[in-house]
């Protein structure tokens, strides 16, 4: 696995990625993703700020990663 053999990220990020590879995510991540998937905007600002507050930049990095993933998914054929 590239994650294990290359120094491409920090130790903390590496651990998050290990869990993600097993489909295990923090509650702050799952709350935001579930809100987005359900189109529920009632608690979006609170949930967004909650994830943004994780670590020094980990929350922002995670939000950016979610956005990039959503954009990549949207660009795939048959996902319009």
PDB file of C-alpha atoms in Angstrom:
ATOM      1  CA  UNK A   1       0.000   0.000   0.000  1.00  0.00           C
ATOM      2  CA  UNK A   2       1.389   3.415  -0.979  1.00  0.00           C
ATOM      3  CA  UNK A   3       0.390   4.828   2.389  1.00  0.00           C
ATOM      4  CA  UNK A   4       2.744   2.460   4.195  1.00  0.00           C
ATOM      5  CA  UNK A   5       5.715   2.617   1.838  1.00  0.00           C
ATOM      6  CA  UNK A   6       5.960   6.343   1.041  1.00  0.00           C
ATOM      7  CA  UNK A   7       6.287   9.366   3.361  1.00  0.00           C
ATOM      8  CA  UNK A   8       3.394  11.179   1.661  1.00  0.00           C
ATOM      9  CA  UNK A   9       1.594  12.527   4.716  1.00  0.00           C
ATOM     10  CA  UNK A  10       1.839  13.141   8.445  1.00  0.00           C
ATOM     11  CA  UNK A  11       1.529  10.377  11.039  1.00  0.00           C
ATOM     12  CA  UNK A  12      -1.899  11.668  12.101  1.00  0.00           C
ATOM     13  CA  UNK A  13      -3.176  11.799   8.522  1.00  0.00           C
ATOM     14  CA  UNK A  14      -1.747   8.362   7.842  1.00  0.00           C
ATOM     15  CA  UNK A  15      -3.737   6.975  10.759  1.00  0.00           C
ATOM     16  CA  UNK A  16      -6.946   8.647   9.504  1.00  0.00           C
ATOM     17  CA  UNK A  17      -6.316   7.126   6.069  1.00  0.00           C
ATOM     18  CA  UNK A  18      -5.764   3.672   7.566  1.00  0.00           C
ATOM     19  CA  UNK A  19      -9.157   3.868   9.237  1.00  0.00           C
ATOM     20  CA  UNK A  20     -10.790   5.251   6.086  1.00  0.00           C
ATOM     21  CA  UNK A  21      -9.411   2.322   4.089  1.00  0.00           C
ATOM     22  CA  UNK A  22     -11.415   0.109   6.490  1.00  0.00           C
ATOM     23  CA  UNK A  23     -14.512   2.323   6.018  1.00  0.00           C
ATOM     24  CA  UNK A  24     -14.216   3.681   9.557  1.00  0.00           C
ATOM     25  CA  UNK A  25     -14.608   7.436   9.980  1.00  0.00           C
ATOM     26  CA  UNK A  26     -14.882   9.883  12.852  1.00  0.00           C
ATOM     27  CA  UNK A  27     -18.325  11.066  13.881  1.00  0.00           C
ATOM     28  CA  UNK A  28     -17.502  14.606  12.714  1.00  0.00           C
ATOM     29  CA  UNK A  29     -16.844  13.299   9.203  1.00  0.00           C
ATOM     30  CA  UNK A  30     -19.880  11.008   9.055  1.00  0.00           C
ATOM     31  CA  UNK A  31     -22.185  13.749  10.357  1.00  0.00           C
ATOM     32  CA  UNK A  32     -21.151  16.138   7.579  1.00  0.00           C
ATOM     33  CA  UNK A  33     -21.263  13.509   4.844  1.00  0.00           C
ATOM     34  CA  UNK A  34     -24.688  12.293   6.002  1.00  0.00           C
ATOM     35  CA  UNK A  35     -26.050  15.844   5.985  1.00  0.00           C
ATOM     36  CA  UNK A  36     -24.740  16.382   2.470  1.00  0.00           C
ATOM     37  CA  UNK A  37     -26.052  13.032   1.228  1.00  0.00           C
ATOM     38  CA  UNK A  38     -29.508  13.655   2.691  1.00  0.00           C
ATOM     39  CA  UNK A  39     -29.731  17.280   1.575  1.00  0.00           C
ATOM     40  CA  UNK A  40     -30.378  18.244   5.204  1.00  0.00           C
ATOM     41  CA  UNK A  41     -29.234  21.823   5.795  1.00  0.00           C
ATOM     42  CA  UNK A  42     -30.756  22.281   9.256  1.00  0.00           C
ATOM     43  CA  UNK A  43     -27.489  21.646  11.145  1.00  0.00           C
ATOM     44  CA  UNK A  44     -25.042  22.187   8.305  1.00  0.00           C
ATOM     45  CA  UNK A  45     -23.291  25.269   9.724  1.00  0.00           C
ATOM     46  CA  UNK A  46     -22.811  23.662  13.149  1.00  0.00           C
ATOM     47  CA  UNK A  47     -21.585  20.386  11.659  1.00  0.00           C
ATOM     48  CA  UNK A  48     -19.279  22.159   9.204  1.00  0.00           C
ATOM     49  CA  UNK A  49     -17.754  24.281  11.988  1.00  0.00           C
ATOM     50  CA  UNK A  50     -17.415  21.206  14.187  1.00  0.00           C
ATOM     51  CA  UNK A  51     -15.335  19.422  11.527  1.00  0.00           C
ATOM     52  CA  UNK A  52     -13.430  22.601  10.705  1.00  0.00           C
ATOM     53  CA  UNK A  53     -12.346  22.774  14.357  1.00  0.00           C
ATOM     54  CA  UNK A  54     -10.614  19.378  14.292  1.00  0.00           C
ATOM     55  CA  UNK A  55      -6.867  19.683  14.785  1.00  0.00           C
ATOM     56  CA  UNK A  56      -4.719  22.511  13.509  1.00  0.00           C
ATOM     57  CA  UNK A  57      -5.651  21.984   9.865  1.00  0.00           C
ATOM     58  CA  UNK A  58      -7.004  18.407   9.776  1.00  0.00           C
ATOM     59  CA  UNK A  59     -10.638  19.508   9.672  1.00  0.00           C
ATOM     60  CA  UNK A  60     -10.034  21.893   6.786  1.00  0.00           C
ATOM     61  CA  UNK A  61      -7.952  19.274   4.986  1.00  0.00           C
ATOM     62  CA  UNK A  62     -10.762  16.746   5.446  1.00  0.00           C
ATOM     63  CA  UNK A  63     -13.411  19.155   4.157  1.00  0.00           C
ATOM     64  CA  UNK A  64     -11.223  19.905   1.144  1.00  0.00           C
ATOM     65  CA  UNK A  65     -10.791  16.170   0.514  1.00  0.00           C
ATOM     66  CA  UNK A  66     -14.549  15.629   0.696  1.00  0.00           C
ATOM     67  CA  UNK A  67     -15.091  18.466  -1.799  1.00  0.00           C
ATOM     68  CA  UNK A  68     -12.472  17.090  -4.205  1.00  0.00           C
ATOM     69  CA  UNK A  69     -14.052  13.634  -3.936  1.00  0.00           C
ATOM     70  CA  UNK A  70     -17.509  15.033  -4.651  1.00  0.00           C
ATOM     71  CA  UNK A  71     -16.229  16.960  -7.683  1.00  0.00           C
ATOM     72  CA  UNK A  72     -14.367  13.913  -9.006  1.00  0.00           C
ATOM     73  CA  UNK A  73     -17.477  11.765  -8.571  1.00  0.00           C
ATOM     74  CA  UNK A  74     -19.646  14.342 -10.332  1.00  0.00           C
ATOM     75  CA  UNK A  75     -17.258  14.453 -13.314  1.00  0.00           C
ATOM     76  CA  UNK A  76     -17.478  10.695 -13.879  1.00  0.00           C
ATOM     77  CA  UNK A  77     -19.734   9.582 -16.741  1.00  0.00           C
ATOM     78  CA  UNK A  78     -23.238   8.529 -15.661  1.00  0.00           C
ATOM     79  CA  UNK A  79     -23.028  10.573 -12.414  1.00  0.00           C
ATOM     80  CA  UNK A  80     -24.620  13.799 -13.647  1.00  0.00           C
TER      81      UNK A  80
END
